[in-house]
Amino acid sequence: MTLFIKFDFNTVCKKVLETKLDALNIKYRILAFGEVELLEKVPSETYQILNNSLNDFGIEIVENQKSILVQKIKDVIIDMVFNEDSEVNVKSSVYLSEKLGHSYGYLSNLFSEVTYTSIENFIIIQKIEYTKQLLLTTDLSLTEIAFKLNYSSVAHLSTQFKNATGITPSAFQRIISKRRTIAQQKK
């Protein structure tokens, strides 16, 4: 049997954080996605246990100031792309600058310096991941997805999708459909 799972990345991460912090009796307050305020000094041994247990879930505690800002850039981009409630009608450069309180030039240079890729490329990757998720979990057409993700056309989305994945969105849908059919036949 094959399960097809839809999940909210933000909710999953928040739940893992809460579970791990509560298990270690650490007093905390979640400030924003990817940001937790510790309300008391945590012994280094407990901090290391927390760090190790979060690493098991692919969650990393960021301590370097540049890395912290880069993580905030990533978090804002992920929220901008994946958040169902946010209708971002401004350029991503303006949105990032307003959200993070730095010029886009500064954010762009820092991001490239730390990640060896551009903000624009990271946004495209996130949009393609979200497109795949929407194709897997909704009945939205490619036209509706392109509109939802602020693409100028379906052709633009299709081109970026193919550049990122090596296949067209239609081919991706056919592959998924075929896998579902095979999974149904095995039952």
mmCIF file of C-alpha atoms in Angstrom:
data_model
loop_
_atom_site.group_PDB
_atom_site.id
_atom_site.type_symbol
_atom_site.label_atom_id
_atom_site.label_comp_id
_atom_site.label_asym_id
_atom_site.label_seq_id
_atom_site.Cartn_x
_atom_site.Cartn_y
_atom_site.Cartn_z
ATOM 1 C CA MET A 1 0.000 0.000 0.000
ATOM 2 C CA THR A 2 1.257 3.488 -0.825
ATOM 3 C CA LEU A 3 0.318 6.505 1.272
ATOM 4 C CA PHE A 4 0.279 9.941 -0.295
ATOM 5 C CA ILE A 5 0.960 12.488 2.410
ATOM 6 C CA LYS A 6 0.386 16.214 2.434
ATOM 7 C CA PHE A 7 2.091 18.159 5.201
ATOM 8 C CA ASP A 8 2.747 21.698 6.308
ATOM 9 C CA PHE A 9 6.502 22.150 6.747
ATOM 10 C CA ASN A 10 6.045 24.983 9.270
ATOM 11 C CA THR A 11 3.687 22.964 11.470
ATOM 12 C CA VAL A 12 5.924 19.887 11.408
ATOM 13 C CA CYS A 13 9.029 21.871 12.390
ATOM 14 C CA LYS A 14 7.169 23.735 15.129
ATOM 15 C CA LYS A 15 5.836 20.459 16.584
ATOM 16 C CA VAL A 16 9.295 18.842 16.552
ATOM 17 C CA LEU A 17 10.777 21.909 18.292
ATOM 18 C CA GLU A 18 8.039 21.984 20.930
ATOM 19 C CA THR A 19 8.359 18.251 21.590
ATOM 20 C CA LYS A 20 12.151 18.336 21.952
ATOM 21 C CA LEU A 21 12.228 21.520 24.071
ATOM 22 C CA ASP A 22 9.434 20.248 26.347
ATOM 23 C CA ALA A 23 11.158 16.864 26.773
ATOM 24 C CA LEU A 24 14.253 18.657 28.082
ATOM 25 C CA ASN A 25 12.169 20.976 30.314
ATOM 26 C CA ILE A 26 13.544 24.043 28.574
ATOM 27 C CA LYS A 27 11.460 27.173 29.026
ATOM 28 C CA TYR A 28 11.026 28.868 25.653
ATOM 29 C CA ARG A 29 8.845 31.027 23.462
ATOM 30 C CA ILE A 30 8.492 30.545 19.712
ATOM 31 C CA LEU A 31 8.915 34.000 18.162
ATOM 32 C CA ALA A 32 8.559 33.204 14.470
ATOM 33 C CA PHE A 33 9.239 30.399 12.048
ATOM 34 C CA GLY A 34 12.807 29.309 12.731
ATOM 35 C CA GLU A 35 13.194 31.555 15.778
ATOM 36 C CA VAL A 36 12.939 30.418 19.407
ATOM 37 C CA GLU A 37 13.695 32.510 22.480
ATOM 38 C CA LEU A 38 15.127 30.552 25.402
ATOM 39 C CA LEU A 39 13.702 32.056 28.594
ATOM 40 C CA GLU A 40 16.452 30.774 30.883
ATOM 41 C CA LYS A 41 20.085 29.738 30.677
ATOM 42 C CA VAL A 42 20.394 26.213 29.343
ATOM 43 C CA PRO A 43 23.257 24.047 30.653
ATOM 44 C CA SER A 44 25.736 23.189 27.887
ATOM 45 C CA GLU A 45 25.059 19.446 28.265
ATOM 46 C CA THR A 46 21.304 19.996 27.789
ATOM 47 C CA TYR A 47 21.989 22.330 24.862
ATOM 48 C CA GLN A 48 24.111 19.634 23.197
ATOM 49 C CA ILE A 49 21.383 17.021 23.730
ATOM 50 C CA LEU A 50 18.857 19.414 22.163
ATOM 51 C CA ASN A 51 21.170 20.122 19.232
ATOM 52 C CA ASN A 52 21.753 16.412 18.595
ATOM 53 C CA SER A 53 18.072 15.492 18.845
ATOM 54 C CA LEU A 54 17.102 18.291 16.437
ATOM 55 C CA ASN A 55 19.813 17.178 13.998
ATOM 56 C CA ASP A 56 18.055 13.796 13.799
ATOM 57 C CA PHE A 57 15.168 15.659 12.109
ATOM 58 C CA GLY A 58 17.398 17.756 9.858
ATOM 59 C CA ILE A 59 16.965 20.820 12.070
ATOM 60 C CA GLU A 60 20.135 22.755 12.799
ATOM 61 C CA ILE A 61 20.721 25.404 15.461
ATOM 62 C CA VAL A 62 22.328 28.350 13.682
ATOM 63 C CA GLU A 63 24.834 30.389 15.691
ATOM 64 C CA ASN A 64 26.838 32.452 13.170
ATOM 65 C CA GLN A 65 25.272 35.915 12.504
ATOM 66 C CA LYS A 66 25.618 35.666 8.727
ATOM 67 C CA SER A 67 24.118 32.190 8.756
ATOM 68 C CA ILE A 68 21.269 33.412 10.953
ATOM 69 C CA LEU A 69 20.359 36.119 8.440
ATOM 70 C CA VAL A 70 20.655 33.666 5.538
ATOM 71 C CA GLN A 71 18.330 31.293 7.398
ATOM 72 C CA LYS A 72 15.874 34.170 7.909
ATOM 73 C CA ILE A 73 16.037 34.887 4.155
ATOM 74 C CA LYS A 74 15.260 31.222 3.445
ATOM 75 C CA ASP A 75 12.420 31.221 5.980
ATOM 76 C CA VAL A 76 10.849 34.357 4.473
ATOM 77 C CA ILE A 77 11.128 32.882 0.958
ATOM 78 C CA ILE A 78 9.606 29.564 2.037
ATOM 79 C CA ASP A 79 6.782 31.400 3.792
ATOM 80 C CA MET A 80 6.301 33.641 0.747
ATOM 81 C CA VAL A 81 6.061 30.660 -1.618
ATOM 82 C CA PHE A 82 4.282 28.016 0.482
ATOM 83 C CA ASN A 83 1.969 30.094 2.683
ATOM 84 C CA GLU A 84 -1.595 29.651 1.450
ATOM 85 C CA ASP A 85 -2.712 32.839 3.200
ATOM 86 C CA SER A 86 -0.079 35.210 1.882
ATOM 87 C CA GLU A 87 -0.808 36.805 -1.451
ATOM 88 C CA VAL A 88 2.488 38.481 -2.264
ATOM 89 C CA ASN A 89 1.822 41.004 -5.012
ATOM 90 C CA VAL A 90 5.164 42.792 -4.910
ATOM 91 C CA LYS A 91 8.524 41.775 -6.309
ATOM 92 C CA SER A 92 10.322 39.264 -4.131
ATOM 93 C CA SER A 93 13.230 41.707 -3.768
ATOM 94 C CA VAL A 94 10.918 44.360 -2.269
ATOM 95 C CA TYR A 95 9.183 41.764 -0.090
ATOM 96 C CA LEU A 96 12.479 40.447 1.327
ATOM 97 C CA SER A 97 13.838 43.949 1.967
ATOM 98 C CA GLU A 98 10.679 44.998 3.808
ATOM 99 C CA LYS A 99 10.458 41.795 5.848
ATOM 100 C CA LEU A 100 14.121 41.732 6.872
ATOM 101 C CA GLY A 101 14.954 45.431 7.108
ATOM 102 C CA HIS A 102 17.999 45.323 4.805
ATOM 103 C CA SER A 103 18.575 46.412 1.234
ATOM 104 C CA TYR A 104 18.069 43.695 -1.339
ATOM 105 C CA GLY A 105 21.625 44.187 -2.593
ATOM 106 C CA TYR A 106 23.015 43.404 0.854
ATOM 107 C CA LEU A 107 20.730 40.381 1.301
ATOM 108 C CA SER A 108 21.556 39.086 -2.175
ATOM 109 C CA ASN A 109 25.324 39.403 -1.720
ATOM 110 C CA LEU A 110 25.238 37.781 1.729
ATOM 111 C CA PHE A 111 23.034 34.930 0.518
ATOM 112 C CA SER A 112 25.349 34.216 -2.431
ATOM 113 C CA GLU A 113 28.442 34.417 -0.214
ATOM 114 C CA VAL A 114 27.109 31.884 2.296
ATOM 115 C CA THR A 115 25.118 29.494 0.065
ATOM 116 C CA TYR A 116 27.014 29.754 -3.253
ATOM 117 C CA THR A 117 23.708 30.286 -5.069
ATOM 118 C CA SER A 118 21.469 33.256 -5.712
ATOM 119 C CA ILE A 119 18.265 34.246 -3.941
ATOM 120 C CA GLU A 120 16.520 34.051 -7.318
ATOM 121 C CA ASN A 121 17.650 30.446 -7.785
ATOM 122 C CA PHE A 122 16.503 29.541 -4.262
ATOM 123 C CA ILE A 123 13.083 31.088 -4.981
ATOM 124 C CA ILE A 124 12.796 29.095 -8.215
ATOM 125 C CA ILE A 125 13.699 25.870 -6.397
ATOM 126 C CA GLN A 126 11.051 26.553 -3.751
ATOM 127 C CA LYS A 127 8.424 27.369 -6.390
ATOM 128 C CA ILE A 128 9.198 24.146 -8.241
ATOM 129 C CA GLU A 129 8.961 22.141 -4.999
ATOM 130 C CA TYR A 130 5.609 23.772 -4.256
ATOM 131 C CA THR A 131 4.450 23.095 -7.818
ATOM 132 C CA LYS A 132 5.302 19.406 -7.356
ATOM 133 C CA GLN A 133 3.436 19.364 -4.041
ATOM 134 C CA LEU A 134 0.378 21.016 -5.607
ATOM 135 C CA LEU A 135 0.430 18.609 -8.554
ATOM 136 C CA LEU A 136 0.577 15.694 -6.116
ATOM 137 C CA THR A 137 -2.027 16.847 -3.620
ATOM 138 C CA THR A 138 -4.556 19.036 -5.458
ATOM 139 C CA ASP A 139 -6.596 19.064 -8.631
ATOM 140 C CA LEU A 140 -5.265 22.471 -9.662
ATOM 141 C CA SER A 141 -4.358 22.846 -13.310
ATOM 142 C CA LEU A 142 -0.909 24.028 -14.310
ATOM 143 C CA THR A 143 -2.495 27.339 -15.335
ATOM 144 C CA GLU A 144 -3.974 27.757 -11.845
ATOM 145 C CA ILE A 145 -0.651 26.858 -10.234
ATOM 146 C CA ALA A 146 1.219 29.328 -12.454
ATOM 147 C CA PHE A 147 -1.238 32.063 -11.447
ATOM 148 C CA LYS A 148 -1.006 31.116 -7.760
ATOM 149 C CA LEU A 149 2.797 31.361 -7.855
ATOM 150 C CA ASN A 150 2.774 34.689 -9.759
ATOM 151 C CA TYR A 151 4.277 33.328 -12.968
ATOM 152 C CA SER A 152 3.716 35.471 -16.056
ATOM 153 C CA SER A 153 2.665 32.384 -18.024
ATOM 154 C CA VAL A 154 2.328 28.616 -17.884
ATOM 155 C CA ALA A 155 5.200 28.418 -20.373
ATOM 156 C CA HIS A 156 7.492 30.273 -17.942
ATOM 157 C CA LEU A 157 6.607 27.865 -15.109
ATOM 158 C CA SER A 158 7.037 24.856 -17.426
ATOM 159 C CA THR A 159 10.461 26.069 -18.574
ATOM 160 C CA GLN A 160 11.693 26.605 -15.002
ATOM 161 C CA PHE A 161 10.204 23.248 -13.948
ATOM 162 C CA LYS A 162 12.034 21.437 -16.759
ATOM 163 C CA ASN A 163 15.290 23.294 -16.066
ATOM 164 C CA ALA A 164 15.123 22.334 -12.384
ATOM 165 C CA THR A 165 13.878 18.742 -12.663
ATOM 166 C CA GLY A 166 14.832 17.616 -16.155
ATOM 167 C CA ILE A 167 11.203 16.809 -17.042
ATOM 168 C CA THR A 168 8.132 18.844 -17.912
ATOM 169 C CA PRO A 169 5.259 19.259 -15.436
ATOM 170 C CA SER A 170 3.103 17.110 -17.749
ATOM 171 C CA ALA A 171 5.694 14.313 -17.687
ATOM 172 C CA PHE A 172 5.853 14.642 -13.885
ATOM 173 C CA GLN A 173 2.048 14.258 -13.712
ATOM 174 C CA ARG A 174 2.154 11.198 -15.995
ATOM 175 C CA ILE A 175 4.852 9.561 -13.838
ATOM 176 C CA ILE A 176 2.868 10.186 -10.648
ATOM 177 C CA SER A 177 -0.332 8.947 -12.271
ATOM 178 C CA LYS A 178 1.432 5.786 -13.450
ATOM 179 C CA ARG A 179 2.890 5.163 -9.966
ATOM 180 C CA ARG A 180 -0.571 5.574 -8.407
ATOM 181 C CA THR A 181 -2.073 3.166 -10.924
ATOM 182 C CA ILE A 182 0.621 0.575 -10.196
ATOM 183 C CA ALA A 183 0.125 1.060 -6.434
ATOM 184 C CA GLN A 184 -3.644 0.581 -6.856
ATOM 185 C CA GLN A 185 -3.118 -2.602 -8.886
ATOM 186 C CA LYS A 186 -0.891 -4.082 -6.155
ATOM 187 C CA LYS A 187 -3.685 -3.845 -3.586
#
